[in-house]
Short mmCIF file of C-alpha atoms in Angstrom, two decimals:
data_model
loop_
_atom_site.label_atom_id
_atom_site.label_comp_id
_atom_site.label_asym_id
_atom_site.label_seq_id
_atom_site.Cartn_x
_atom_site.Cartn_y
_atom_site.Cartn_z
CA MET A 1 -0.08 -0.02 0.05
CA THR A 2 2.50 2.59 -1.20
CA THR A 3 1.10 4.49 -4.17
CA VAL A 4 -1.37 6.54 -2.03
CA THR A 5 1.54 8.56 -0.66
CA ALA A 6 1.76 12.06 -2.10
CA PRO A 7 4.88 13.18 -3.91
CA ALA A 8 7.30 15.47 -2.27
CA ALA A 9 6.71 19.20 -2.74
CA GLY A 10 8.13 20.54 -5.91
CA ARG A 11 8.59 17.12 -7.63
CA ALA A 12 6.24 16.31 -10.56
CA SER A 13 6.51 12.58 -10.08
CA THR A 14 8.31 10.01 -8.08
CA PRO A 15 10.95 7.68 -9.61
CA ALA A 16 8.48 4.69 -9.76
CA ARG A 17 6.19 6.76 -12.02
CA THR A 18 8.94 7.24 -14.71
CA GLY A 19 11.36 5.08 -16.84
CA ALA A 20 10.99 1.38 -17.58
CA ALA A 21 10.08 0.67 -13.81
CA ALA A 22 6.76 2.49 -14.43
CA LEU A 23 5.59 -0.24 -16.91
CA ALA A 24 6.84 -3.25 -14.69
CA GLY A 25 4.19 -6.03 -14.79
CA THR A 26 2.43 -4.61 -17.89
CA GLY A 27 2.69 -8.01 -19.76
CA THR A 28 1.20 -10.01 -16.92
CA LEU A 29 -1.72 -7.41 -16.61
CA ILE A 30 -2.35 -7.69 -20.36
CA ARG A 31 -2.63 -11.40 -20.07
CA PHE A 32 -4.88 -10.98 -17.01
CA GLY A 33 -7.05 -8.49 -18.76
CA LEU A 34 -7.52 -10.76 -21.89
CA ARG A 35 -8.37 -13.75 -19.57
CA ARG A 36 -11.00 -11.52 -17.78
CA ASP A 37 -12.40 -10.46 -21.13
CA ARG A 38 -12.20 -13.86 -22.75
CA VAL A 39 -15.97 -13.60 -23.21
CA ARG A 40 -16.81 -9.97 -23.56
CA ILE A 41 -14.27 -9.16 -26.49
CA PRO A 42 -15.29 -12.09 -28.53
CA VAL A 43 -19.07 -11.22 -28.13
CA TRP A 44 -18.39 -7.56 -29.03
CA VAL A 45 -16.21 -8.61 -32.13
CA VAL A 46 -18.49 -11.25 -33.46
CA ALA A 47 -21.60 -9.03 -32.94
CA LEU A 48 -20.17 -6.06 -34.83
CA THR A 49 -19.00 -8.29 -37.56
CA LEU A 50 -22.28 -10.19 -37.86
CA GLY A 51 -24.15 -6.63 -37.93
CA THR A 52 -21.86 -5.62 -40.80
CA MET A 53 -22.27 -8.81 -42.73
CA SER A 54 -26.10 -8.83 -42.34
CA THR A 55 -26.15 -5.29 -43.63
CA VAL A 56 -23.89 -6.37 -46.58
CA THR A 57 -26.27 -9.09 -47.32
CA GLU A 58 -29.09 -6.72 -47.22
CA PHE A 59 -27.36 -4.25 -49.59
CA THR A 60 -26.59 -7.05 -52.07
CA THR A 61 -30.15 -8.24 -51.98
CA LEU A 62 -31.91 -4.66 -52.09
CA TYR A 63 -29.51 -3.12 -54.57
CA SER A 64 -28.57 -5.90 -56.98
CA THR A 65 -29.10 -3.73 -60.21
CA ALA A 66 -27.67 -0.42 -61.45
CA ALA A 67 -31.22 1.03 -61.59
CA GLU A 68 -31.75 0.23 -57.84
CA ARG A 69 -28.26 1.73 -56.85
CA ALA A 70 -29.11 4.87 -58.81
CA SER A 71 -32.47 5.02 -56.97
CA ALA A 72 -30.44 4.79 -53.71
CA VAL A 73 -28.26 7.65 -54.68
CA SER A 74 -31.19 9.89 -55.33
CA SER A 75 -32.57 8.91 -51.88
CA MET A 76 -29.36 9.53 -49.95
CA ASP A 77 -28.65 12.84 -51.61
CA SER A 78 -30.63 14.85 -49.10
CA PRO A 79 -29.43 16.84 -45.96
CA ALA A 80 -31.34 14.45 -43.52
CA ALA A 81 -29.90 11.30 -45.17
CA LEU A 82 -26.48 12.62 -45.43
CA ALA A 83 -26.60 13.52 -41.71
CA MET A 84 -27.50 10.06 -40.85
CA THR A 85 -24.89 8.33 -43.10
CA GLY A 86 -21.89 10.14 -44.32
CA PRO A 87 -20.29 12.60 -46.94
CA ARG A 88 -21.84 13.05 -50.32
CA HIS A 89 -18.58 12.08 -52.20
CA TYR A 90 -19.51 8.33 -51.62
CA LEU A 91 -22.44 8.91 -53.92
CA THR A 92 -20.23 9.48 -56.89
CA ASP A 93 -19.62 5.64 -57.31
CA TYR A 94 -22.39 4.05 -55.31
CA ASN A 95 -21.62 0.26 -55.47
CA ILE A 96 -22.05 -2.36 -52.54
CA GLY A 97 -18.69 -1.29 -51.12
CA SER A 98 -19.11 2.46 -51.11
CA MET A 99 -22.60 1.83 -49.56
CA MET A 100 -20.67 0.16 -46.59
CA GLY A 101 -18.34 3.03 -46.30
CA HIS A 102 -21.10 5.64 -46.61
CA GLN A 103 -23.86 4.04 -44.42
CA LEU A 104 -21.89 1.88 -41.92
CA ILE A 105 -18.64 3.64 -40.83
CA GLY A 106 -20.36 6.47 -38.88
CA PHE A 107 -22.81 4.12 -37.10
CA MET A 108 -20.19 1.49 -36.50
CA ALA A 109 -17.68 4.02 -35.24
CA VAL A 110 -20.07 4.80 -32.43
CA LEU A 111 -20.24 1.18 -31.44
CA VAL A 112 -16.53 0.57 -31.71
CA GLY A 113 -15.87 3.52 -29.65
CA LEU A 114 -18.29 2.38 -26.99
CA MET A 115 -16.47 -0.94 -26.93
CA SER A 116 -13.11 0.77 -26.46
CA VAL A 117 -14.39 3.02 -23.77
CA LEU A 118 -15.94 0.19 -21.75
CA ILE A 119 -12.85 -1.81 -21.96
CA VAL A 120 -10.42 0.92 -20.82
CA THR A 121 -12.75 2.04 -17.95
CA ARG A 122 -13.30 -1.53 -16.85
CA HIS A 123 -9.57 -2.22 -16.49
CA THR A 124 -8.63 1.22 -14.87
CA ARG A 125 -11.21 3.26 -13.07
CA ASP A 126 -13.38 0.50 -12.10
CA GLU A 127 -10.39 -1.45 -10.66
CA GLU A 128 -9.46 1.55 -8.64
CA GLU A 129 -13.05 2.19 -7.48
CA THR A 130 -13.39 -1.29 -6.06
CA GLY A 131 -10.03 -1.17 -4.45
CA ARG A 132 -8.48 -3.96 -6.48
CA ALA A 133 -6.03 -1.65 -8.28
CA GLU A 134 -4.40 -0.75 -4.81
CA LEU A 135 -4.03 -4.28 -4.00
CA VAL A 136 -2.34 -5.11 -7.36
CA ARG A 137 0.01 -2.03 -7.07
CA SER A 138 1.21 -3.28 -3.70
CA THR A 139 3.10 -5.92 -5.72
CA VAL A 140 5.89 -5.43 -8.25
CA VAL A 141 3.63 -3.38 -10.68
CA GLY A 142 4.70 -0.07 -12.19
CA HIS A 143 2.57 3.00 -11.94
CA HIS A 144 1.58 3.08 -15.61
CA ALA A 145 1.10 -0.77 -15.90
CA GLN A 146 -2.45 -0.72 -15.38
CA LEU A 147 -3.33 2.01 -17.95
CA ALA A 148 -0.76 0.63 -20.51
CA SER A 149 -2.41 -2.85 -20.19
CA ALA A 150 -5.91 -1.54 -20.55
CA LEU A 151 -4.90 0.34 -23.71
CA ALA A 152 -3.23 -2.75 -25.01
CA VAL A 153 -6.35 -4.92 -24.33
CA ALA A 154 -8.40 -2.40 -26.13
CA ALA A 155 -5.92 -2.36 -29.10
CA VAL A 156 -6.16 -6.18 -29.29
CA ALA A 157 -9.98 -5.93 -29.42
CA ASN A 158 -9.94 -3.36 -32.17
CA LEU A 159 -7.23 -5.26 -34.21
CA ALA A 160 -9.13 -8.50 -33.82
CA LEU A 161 -12.23 -6.64 -35.02
CA ALA A 162 -10.31 -5.22 -38.07
CA ALA A 163 -8.93 -8.69 -39.00
CA LEU A 164 -12.45 -10.44 -38.70
CA LEU A 165 -14.18 -7.62 -40.71
CA THR A 166 -11.47 -7.85 -43.46
CA LEU A 167 -11.93 -11.64 -43.69
CA SER A 168 -15.65 -11.49 -43.51
CA VAL A 169 -15.87 -8.66 -46.19
CA LEU A 170 -13.72 -10.69 -48.59
CA SER A 171 -15.62 -13.86 -47.94
CA ALA A 172 -18.97 -12.06 -48.73
CA GLY A 173 -18.00 -12.45 -52.32
CA VAL A 174 -19.10 -8.92 -53.34
CA ASP A 175 -17.95 -8.13 -56.88
CA GLY A 176 -15.15 -5.42 -57.22
CA ILE A 177 -13.93 -5.55 -53.45
CA THR A 178 -10.19 -6.14 -53.14
CA ALA A 179 -8.17 -7.31 -50.30
CA GLY A 180 -6.65 -3.79 -49.86
CA GLU A 181 -10.12 -2.19 -49.69
CA ALA A 182 -11.41 -4.73 -47.16
CA LEU A 183 -8.33 -4.22 -44.91
CA LEU A 184 -8.70 -0.41 -45.12
CA TYR A 185 -12.31 -0.76 -44.08
CA GLY A 186 -11.31 -2.88 -41.09
CA LEU A 187 -8.35 -0.78 -40.13
CA THR A 188 -10.54 2.44 -40.36
CA LEU A 189 -12.82 1.34 -37.63
CA ALA A 190 -9.95 -0.03 -35.53
CA ALA A 191 -8.19 3.36 -35.71
CA ILE A 192 -11.36 5.17 -34.57
CA GLY A 193 -11.63 2.87 -31.74
CA LEU A 194 -8.11 3.45 -30.61
CA VAL A 195 -8.81 7.26 -30.55
CA PHE A 196 -11.75 6.72 -28.28
CA ALA A 197 -9.62 4.31 -26.07
CA GLY A 198 -7.10 7.28 -25.72
CA VAL A 199 -10.10 9.58 -24.85
CA ALA A 200 -11.12 7.19 -22.12
CA ALA A 201 -7.47 7.10 -20.82
CA ILE A 202 -7.97 10.77 -20.09
CA THR A 203 -11.50 10.75 -18.71
CA THR A 204 -10.52 7.99 -16.23
CA GLN A 205 -7.91 10.46 -14.82
CA ILE A 206 -10.54 13.23 -14.34
CA THR A 207 -13.11 11.58 -12.16
CA ALA A 208 -12.96 9.02 -9.48
CA HIS A 209 -16.08 7.31 -10.63
CA THR A 210 -16.40 4.68 -13.36
CA ARG A 211 -19.84 5.98 -14.44
CA GLY A 212 -18.42 9.53 -14.69
CA ALA A 213 -15.31 8.43 -16.75
CA SER A 214 -17.43 6.44 -19.10
CA GLY A 215 -20.17 9.20 -19.35
CA MET A 216 -17.55 11.84 -20.30
CA ALA A 217 -15.85 9.58 -23.00
CA LEU A 218 -19.27 8.67 -24.43
CA ALA A 219 -20.20 12.48 -24.48
CA VAL A 220 -17.00 12.95 -26.63
CA ILE A 221 -18.22 10.14 -28.90
CA GLY A 222 -21.54 12.05 -29.22
CA VAL A 223 -19.91 15.38 -29.90
CA ALA A 224 -17.84 13.63 -32.59
CA TYR A 225 -20.76 12.19 -34.28
CA VAL A 226 -22.66 15.45 -34.27
CA LEU A 227 -19.59 17.37 -35.74
CA ARG A 228 -19.44 14.74 -38.42
CA ALA A 229 -23.09 15.01 -39.13
CA SER A 230 -22.94 18.75 -39.20
CA GLY A 231 -19.95 18.83 -41.62
CA ASP A 232 -21.40 16.28 -43.95
CA VAL A 233 -24.59 18.44 -44.40
CA GLY A 234 -23.08 21.85 -44.47
CA ASN A 235 -19.50 23.02 -43.79
CA ASP A 236 -17.13 20.17 -44.39
CA ALA A 237 -14.41 21.76 -42.13
CA LEU A 238 -16.66 20.59 -39.09
CA SER A 239 -16.13 16.96 -40.10
CA TRP A 240 -12.42 17.45 -40.03
CA LEU A 241 -12.70 18.08 -36.22
CA SER A 242 -13.99 14.61 -35.79
CA PRO A 243 -12.18 11.34 -35.74
CA ILE A 244 -15.46 9.78 -37.14
CA GLY A 245 -15.21 12.22 -39.99
CA TRP A 246 -11.57 11.40 -40.54
CA GLY A 247 -12.50 7.73 -40.86
CA GLN A 248 -15.23 8.45 -43.31
CA ARG A 249 -12.81 10.51 -45.48
CA THR A 250 -10.82 7.45 -46.24
CA TYR A 251 -13.45 7.11 -48.84
CA VAL A 252 -13.03 3.37 -48.59
CA PHE A 253 -14.07 1.55 -51.84
CA VAL A 254 -14.07 4.85 -53.71
CA ASP A 255 -10.75 6.62 -53.40
CA ASN A 256 -9.13 4.38 -50.81
CA ARG A 257 -7.18 6.91 -48.91
CA TRP A 258 -4.89 5.68 -46.24
CA TRP A 259 -3.48 8.86 -44.87
CA PRO A 260 -6.56 9.73 -42.61
CA LEU A 261 -5.64 6.77 -40.57
CA LEU A 262 -2.45 8.56 -39.57
CA LEU A 263 -4.51 11.42 -38.14
CA CYS A 264 -6.44 8.82 -36.12
CA LEU A 265 -3.17 7.12 -34.84
CA ALA A 266 -1.58 10.43 -34.01
CA LEU A 267 -4.53 11.68 -31.94
CA ALA A 268 -4.75 8.07 -30.26
CA ALA A 269 -1.07 8.38 -29.41
CA LEU A 270 -1.54 11.95 -28.15
CA THR A 271 -4.53 11.17 -25.95
CA ALA A 272 -2.92 8.09 -24.51
CA ALA A 273 0.23 10.13 -23.63
CA THR A 274 -1.93 12.73 -22.03
CA GLY A 275 -3.58 9.99 -19.93
CA PHE A 276 -0.17 8.79 -18.66
CA LEU A 277 0.79 12.31 -17.90
CA LEU A 278 -2.30 13.14 -16.03
CA SER A 279 -2.14 9.88 -14.07
CA THR A 280 0.99 11.09 -12.34
CA ARG A 281 -0.89 14.11 -10.96
CA ARG A 282 -3.19 12.22 -8.73
CA ASP A 283 -3.33 9.34 -6.10
CA VAL A 284 -4.71 5.89 -6.73
CA GLY A 285 -8.40 5.97 -6.18
CA ALA A 286 -8.76 9.73 -6.58
CA GLY A 287 -9.52 11.91 -9.62
CA LEU A 288 -8.02 15.13 -10.83
CA ARG A 289 -11.48 16.69 -10.21
CA SER A 290 -12.18 16.40 -6.57
CA SER A 291 -15.58 15.14 -5.56
CA ARG A 292 -17.80 17.79 -4.28
CA LEU A 293 -18.84 17.48 -0.55
CA GLY A 294 -22.38 16.70 -0.22
CA ARG A 295 -24.85 18.59 1.73
CA ARG A 296 -24.59 18.41 5.61
CA THR A 297 -28.07 16.88 5.66
CA ALA A 298 -29.75 14.86 2.94
CA SER A 299 -32.97 16.02 1.29
CA ASP A 300 -36.20 14.18 2.14
CA SER A 301 -36.11 12.41 -1.31
CA LEU A 302 -32.63 10.83 -0.60
CA THR A 303 -33.82 9.38 2.63
CA ARG A 304 -36.41 7.35 0.87
CA PRO A 305 -35.66 4.24 -1.31
CA LEU A 306 -37.31 5.55 -4.51
CA GLY A 307 -35.73 8.99 -4.26
CA PHE A 308 -32.33 7.53 -3.62
CA ALA A 309 -32.65 5.09 -6.50
CA LEU A 310 -33.85 7.92 -8.93
CA ARG A 311 -30.80 9.87 -7.92
CA LEU A 312 -28.47 6.79 -8.75
CA HIS A 313 -30.30 6.49 -12.18
CA ARG A 314 -30.55 10.13 -12.96
CA GLY A 315 -27.60 10.64 -15.21
CA THR A 316 -28.16 7.64 -17.30
CA LEU A 317 -31.80 8.43 -17.69
CA LEU A 318 -31.14 11.99 -18.81
CA GLY A 319 -28.49 10.81 -21.23
CA PHE A 320 -30.81 8.24 -22.85
CA GLY A 321 -33.59 10.82 -22.89
CA ALA A 322 -31.41 13.28 -24.99
CA GLY A 323 -30.15 10.65 -27.22
CA LEU A 324 -33.66 9.26 -27.87
CA PHE A 325 -35.17 12.60 -28.45
CA LEU A 326 -32.48 13.47 -31.06
CA MET A 327 -32.92 10.07 -32.59
CA GLY A 328 -36.72 10.73 -32.88
CA VAL A 329 -36.01 14.10 -34.50
CA MET A 330 -33.60 12.64 -37.09
CA TYR A 331 -35.98 9.90 -38.06
CA GLY A 332 -38.90 12.35 -38.22
CA SER A 333 -36.92 14.62 -40.42
CA ILE A 334 -36.91 12.03 -43.27
CA LEU A 335 -40.44 10.89 -42.80
CA GLY A 336 -41.74 13.10 -45.62
CA GLU A 337 -39.29 11.59 -47.98
CA ALA A 338 -39.91 8.04 -46.89
CA ALA A 339 -42.06 7.29 -50.07
CA GLY A 340 -39.40 8.45 -52.44
CA MET A 341 -36.62 6.53 -50.61
CA VAL A 342 -38.35 3.15 -50.93
CA LYS A 343 -40.15 3.41 -54.05
CA ASP A 344 -37.76 1.24 -56.16
CA ILE A 345 -36.83 -1.17 -53.44
CA GLU A 346 -39.13 -4.21 -53.67
CA GLN A 347 -38.26 -5.87 -50.50
CA ILE A 348 -38.88 -2.49 -48.45
CA GLN A 349 -42.13 -2.08 -50.21
CA GLU A 350 -43.10 -5.67 -49.41
CA ALA A 351 -42.16 -5.15 -45.59
CA LEU A 352 -44.12 -1.93 -45.43
CA ALA A 353 -47.06 -3.43 -47.27
CA LYS A 354 -47.03 -6.18 -44.68
CA ILE A 355 -47.19 -3.79 -41.85
CA GLY A 356 -50.14 -1.86 -43.48
CA GLY A 357 -50.98 1.75 -43.03
CA ALA A 358 -52.85 4.37 -45.15
CA SER A 359 -49.41 5.81 -46.33
CA VAL A 360 -45.91 4.86 -46.78
CA ALA A 361 -45.06 7.40 -43.99
CA GLU A 362 -47.30 5.62 -41.46
CA SER A 363 -45.86 2.21 -42.39
CA PHE A 364 -42.35 3.63 -42.23
CA ALA A 365 -43.04 5.32 -38.87
CA SER A 366 -44.36 1.78 -37.42
CA MET A 367 -41.06 0.15 -38.56
CA ILE A 368 -38.83 2.89 -36.85
CA MET A 369 -40.78 2.62 -33.68
CA VAL A 370 -39.26 -0.84 -33.29
CA VAL A 371 -35.76 0.67 -33.21
CA ILE A 372 -36.84 3.39 -30.69
CA ALA A 373 -38.40 0.94 -28.43
CA VAL A 374 -35.27 -1.45 -28.53
CA VAL A 375 -33.00 1.56 -27.61
CA ALA A 376 -35.40 2.30 -24.77
CA ALA A 377 -35.17 -1.46 -23.84
CA VAL A 378 -31.31 -1.08 -23.62
CA TYR A 379 -31.98 1.51 -20.85
CA VAL A 380 -34.44 -0.56 -18.83
CA VAL A 381 -32.07 -3.53 -18.86
CA MET A 382 -29.16 -1.36 -17.66
CA ALA A 383 -31.50 0.19 -14.93
CA THR A 384 -32.92 -3.20 -13.83
CA LEU A 385 -29.44 -4.72 -13.42
CA ARG A 386 -28.14 -1.66 -11.45
CA PRO A 387 -28.95 -3.50 -8.12
CA ARG A 388 -26.65 -6.26 -9.25
CA ALA A 389 -23.76 -3.80 -9.43
CA GLU A 390 -24.64 -2.39 -6.10
CA GLU A 391 -24.67 -5.80 -4.44
CA SER A 392 -21.33 -6.79 -6.16
CA ALA A 393 -19.79 -3.50 -4.92
CA GLY A 394 -20.79 -4.20 -1.40
CA ARG A 395 -23.03 -1.10 -1.22
CA ALA A 396 -26.34 -3.11 -0.91
CA GLU A 397 -25.20 -4.99 2.23
CA PRO A 398 -25.03 -1.98 4.61
CA LEU A 399 -28.37 -0.54 3.37
CA LEU A 400 -30.19 -3.87 3.80
CA ALA A 401 -28.65 -4.21 7.26
CA THR A 402 -30.95 -1.23 8.28
CA GLY A 403 -34.74 -1.40 8.51
CA LEU A 404 -34.89 -1.31 4.77
CA SER A 405 -36.58 -4.44 3.24
CA ARG A 406 -35.27 -6.30 0.22
CA ASP A 407 -38.61 -5.75 -1.50
CA ARG A 408 -38.47 -1.97 -0.90
CA TRP A 409 -34.88 -1.66 -2.01
CA LEU A 410 -35.09 -3.74 -5.21
CA GLY A 411 -38.66 -2.42 -5.79
CA SER A 412 -37.39 1.20 -5.94
CA HIS A 413 -34.80 0.28 -8.68
CA VAL A 414 -37.49 -1.49 -10.56
CA ALA A 415 -39.92 1.37 -10.32
CA VAL A 416 -37.38 3.80 -11.70
CA ALA A 417 -36.69 1.36 -14.59
CA LEU A 418 -40.42 0.98 -15.36
CA ALA A 419 -41.26 4.67 -15.19
CA GLY A 420 -37.94 5.79 -16.77
CA GLY A 421 -38.41 3.43 -19.68
CA THR A 422 -41.97 4.72 -20.19
CA ALA A 423 -40.69 8.36 -19.97
CA LEU A 424 -38.14 7.68 -22.68
CA LEU A 425 -40.79 6.27 -25.03
CA LEU A 426 -42.70 9.51 -24.52
CA VAL A 427 -39.68 11.66 -25.16
CA ALA A 428 -38.73 9.73 -28.17
CA GLY A 429 -42.24 9.85 -29.63
CA LEU A 430 -42.54 13.45 -29.07
CA GLY A 431 -39.31 14.22 -30.97
CA PHE A 432 -40.39 11.86 -33.80
CA GLY A 433 -43.79 13.34 -33.81
CA LEU A 434 -42.77 17.09 -34.00
CA SER A 435 -40.10 16.52 -36.48
CA GLY A 436 -42.20 14.00 -38.61
CA ALA A 437 -45.30 16.43 -38.54
CA ALA A 438 -43.08 19.24 -39.78
CA SER A 439 -41.65 16.98 -42.62
CA VAL A 440 -44.93 15.56 -43.66
CA GLY A 441 -47.12 18.66 -42.91
CA ASP A 442 -49.59 16.89 -40.83
CA GLY A 443 -49.90 18.27 -37.41
CA GLY A 444 -52.00 15.47 -36.25
CA LEU A 445 -49.15 13.07 -36.49
CA VAL A 446 -47.67 14.26 -33.18
CA LEU A 447 -50.12 12.70 -30.97
CA GLN A 448 -50.35 9.50 -33.26
CA LEU A 449 -46.53 8.94 -33.01
CA VAL A 450 -46.53 9.74 -29.33
CA GLY A 451 -49.29 7.04 -28.73
CA ALA A 452 -47.54 4.69 -31.06
CA ALA A 453 -44.29 5.02 -28.96
CA LEU A 454 -46.13 4.60 -25.63
CA ALA A 455 -47.66 1.46 -26.98
CA TYR A 456 -44.31 -0.28 -26.55
CA GLY A 457 -44.56 0.35 -22.78
CA PRO A 458 -46.00 -3.10 -21.87
CA ALA A 459 -43.15 -4.79 -23.90
CA LEU A 460 -40.52 -2.63 -21.98
CA TRP A 461 -42.12 -3.78 -18.74
CA VAL A 462 -41.82 -7.42 -19.68
CA THR A 463 -38.13 -6.81 -20.43
CA VAL A 464 -37.87 -5.28 -16.92
CA GLY A 465 -39.56 -8.54 -15.63
CA VAL A 466 -37.18 -10.76 -17.31
CA ALA A 467 -34.13 -8.91 -15.81
CA VAL A 468 -35.74 -8.86 -12.27
CA ALA A 469 -36.42 -12.50 -12.38
CA LEU A 470 -32.91 -13.37 -13.41
CA PHE A 471 -31.48 -11.02 -10.90
CA GLY A 472 -33.73 -12.49 -8.03
CA TRP A 473 -33.04 -16.15 -8.81
CA PHE A 474 -29.87 -16.35 -10.83
CA PRO A 475 -27.97 -13.07 -10.34
CA ARG A 476 -24.89 -14.34 -12.23
CA ALA A 477 -26.98 -14.94 -15.22
CA GLY A 478 -28.46 -11.41 -15.12
CA THR A 479 -26.68 -10.34 -18.25
CA ALA A 480 -28.77 -12.95 -20.17
CA ALA A 481 -31.54 -10.25 -20.09
CA TRP A 482 -29.74 -8.48 -22.85
CA ILE A 483 -31.04 -11.17 -25.17
CA VAL A 484 -34.46 -9.60 -25.05
CA PRO A 485 -33.58 -6.11 -26.81
CA VAL A 486 -31.01 -7.83 -29.18
CA TYR A 487 -33.60 -10.57 -30.28
CA ALA A 488 -36.27 -7.92 -30.66
CA PHE A 489 -34.04 -5.83 -32.93
CA VAL A 490 -32.96 -8.80 -34.99
CA VAL A 491 -36.43 -10.15 -35.72
CA GLY A 492 -38.48 -6.94 -35.31
CA TYR A 493 -36.43 -4.74 -37.52
CA LEU A 494 -34.17 -6.93 -39.70
CA GLY A 495 -36.76 -9.60 -39.82
CA SER A 496 -39.41 -7.42 -41.45
CA VAL A 497 -36.96 -6.76 -44.26
CA LEU A 498 -35.44 -10.25 -44.59
CA GLN A 499 -38.75 -11.93 -44.24
CA PHE A 500 -38.30 -14.01 -41.13
CA PRO A 501 -40.96 -16.37 -40.20
CA ASP A 502 -43.74 -15.08 -38.02
CA TRP A 503 -43.27 -17.52 -35.21
CA MET A 504 -39.81 -15.81 -34.57
CA ASN A 505 -41.41 -12.53 -34.07
CA ASN A 506 -43.95 -14.04 -31.73
CA LEU A 507 -41.22 -15.14 -29.31
CA SER A 508 -40.40 -11.43 -28.67
CA PRO A 509 -42.62 -9.26 -26.40
CA PHE A 510 -42.05 -6.46 -28.90
CA GLY A 511 -43.65 -8.65 -31.67
CA HIS A 512 -47.06 -8.50 -29.79
CA VAL A 513 -47.40 -4.67 -29.77
CA PRO A 514 -49.87 -3.19 -32.05
CA GLN A 515 -47.92 -1.36 -34.95
CA LEU A 516 -49.33 2.02 -34.56
CA PRO A 517 -49.98 4.20 -36.35
CA ALA A 518 -50.19 1.81 -39.44
CA ALA A 519 -52.33 -0.76 -37.60
CA GLY A 520 -55.36 -0.21 -35.25
CA MET A 521 -55.10 -0.53 -31.50
CA SER A 522 -55.59 -3.81 -29.83
CA TRP A 523 -55.87 -3.81 -26.06
CA THR A 524 -55.65 -7.61 -25.50
CA PRO A 525 -51.93 -8.06 -26.14
CA MET A 526 -51.29 -5.11 -23.96
CA LEU A 527 -53.21 -6.40 -20.96
CA VAL A 528 -51.48 -9.73 -21.41
CA LEU A 529 -48.05 -8.19 -21.54
CA THR A 530 -48.73 -6.09 -18.55
CA ALA A 531 -49.91 -9.07 -16.56
CA LEU A 532 -46.83 -11.04 -17.69
CA ALA A 533 -44.53 -8.25 -16.63
CA ALA A 534 -46.21 -8.10 -13.21
CA GLY A 535 -45.76 -11.83 -12.71
CA LEU A 536 -42.20 -11.83 -13.68
CA ILE A 537 -41.43 -8.87 -11.36
CA ARG A 538 -43.18 -10.70 -8.48
CA LEU A 539 -41.20 -13.85 -9.18
CA GLY A 540 -37.94 -11.84 -9.21
CA LEU A 541 -38.71 -10.14 -5.87
CA ALA A 542 -39.67 -13.55 -4.35
CA GLY A 543 -36.34 -14.97 -5.49
CA PHE A 544 -34.45 -12.01 -4.11
CA ARG A 545 -36.09 -12.53 -0.68
CA ARG A 546 -34.95 -16.17 -0.58
CA ARG A 547 -31.41 -16.08 -1.87
CA ASP A 548 -28.14 -15.19 -0.11
CA LEU A 549 -26.84 -11.77 -0.45
CA GLU A 550 -23.29 -11.41 -2.15
CA THR A 551 -21.19 -9.88 0.74
CA LYS A 552 -17.79 -8.46 0.84
#
């Protein structure tokens, strides 16, 4: 227990924080980190690769002829479409490869950045917050070893993703795609991931909390995406302020520029070096920004379980609310152009016709509602599994040692998840409705789309119920609850285009929600889903009352 000692006055660092000794034990920590992430990293890499390949397959099916690709160009050449995809230059030669570069790099960069941020914060700030870092550093481990190993693990994940993407794109058999182009596509995403790993190396030095470090890094990803979108629609200079914009300007499958990758690598090295430098300015477990002292007395709401749970979930809830409102606005802005965008795409026309609706705009809105509901489901799974994190960190034990019952403690988190998820649907529907009404020129669409979004509330509650039941009876299997939103997206959104059989959709709670505004309201499935959610929540609470609590 040595590293908590402050350096002597006038010295920027101690000898243990400089030179080769500062990296002692890095190799061992890298192997340990890869061992701990032996499931997480492969899941990330395979999921991102499968997502890419399913989209490539979809592109190949939907745009098999020159006429269909020309129609796609006319659909994509609008400010709203460019903001959601990438720069216009890709449209000059719009083949299957350039479609990947245009429509996938921006979206995939956000997910790759998320993967990198979570890896770095998990192996640095989370280790310090739980006290394990101090224990590790009491052995023969240098001051920079932990951050260096975390960045190395993130680099391994990004390079593995690049290799798998390269091989997968080549094996897809798309005409005209060379090995060099496939490698550039994979390395572009890896380079962007390294940039955001470096960003996380800085944010983990600023705050003493994992959620704060992750939140700041994710905010940087959001700003980078907004700068990219703004630059692609208007002033191109804004895109050059974003590493996502740099990646898109490789113009892979069109011009195949390699030099933008050097910008990403230089920024990744600069941010990582800054992270190492800042780490010498603080003690283990502390952040550069000191935590604010709380009030001398807690407010009335914090003395109650529900108010305390709401305070814990507040940051995540606000972040998802802002993101979903923006997402609704972006989708609503293209609602008026939906008919023109899909007029020559037979598969989309068939999927929209299957949904029904008086117009293409209504059918399109119903399809997009699935995506919005799935994003809201991601929040409710995170919120419902928060008690598991509190229990694992040892914070639940002292609370439950008081007069607070297990039902009230877990119930307060569940109540926030239920109400918060419903509020997210309301916010997303409002953004979609306001923007869509302006795009279509129909003011009545606001209430219709808000109602359509809220109709997914019971399906969200079932998702909460599944997570509570798993936490209550099988806490180690709680992460299995992520299957619900992932499956809902695959069969609910992609399945409508790829024509999956109906029975697959029926296995998802989201598959039973009336597809408003294209279809009419049906209360029976809503009541059944609500009853199912209530039963699962009661089952989870019963399990939590009966099992042992994880203690420290």
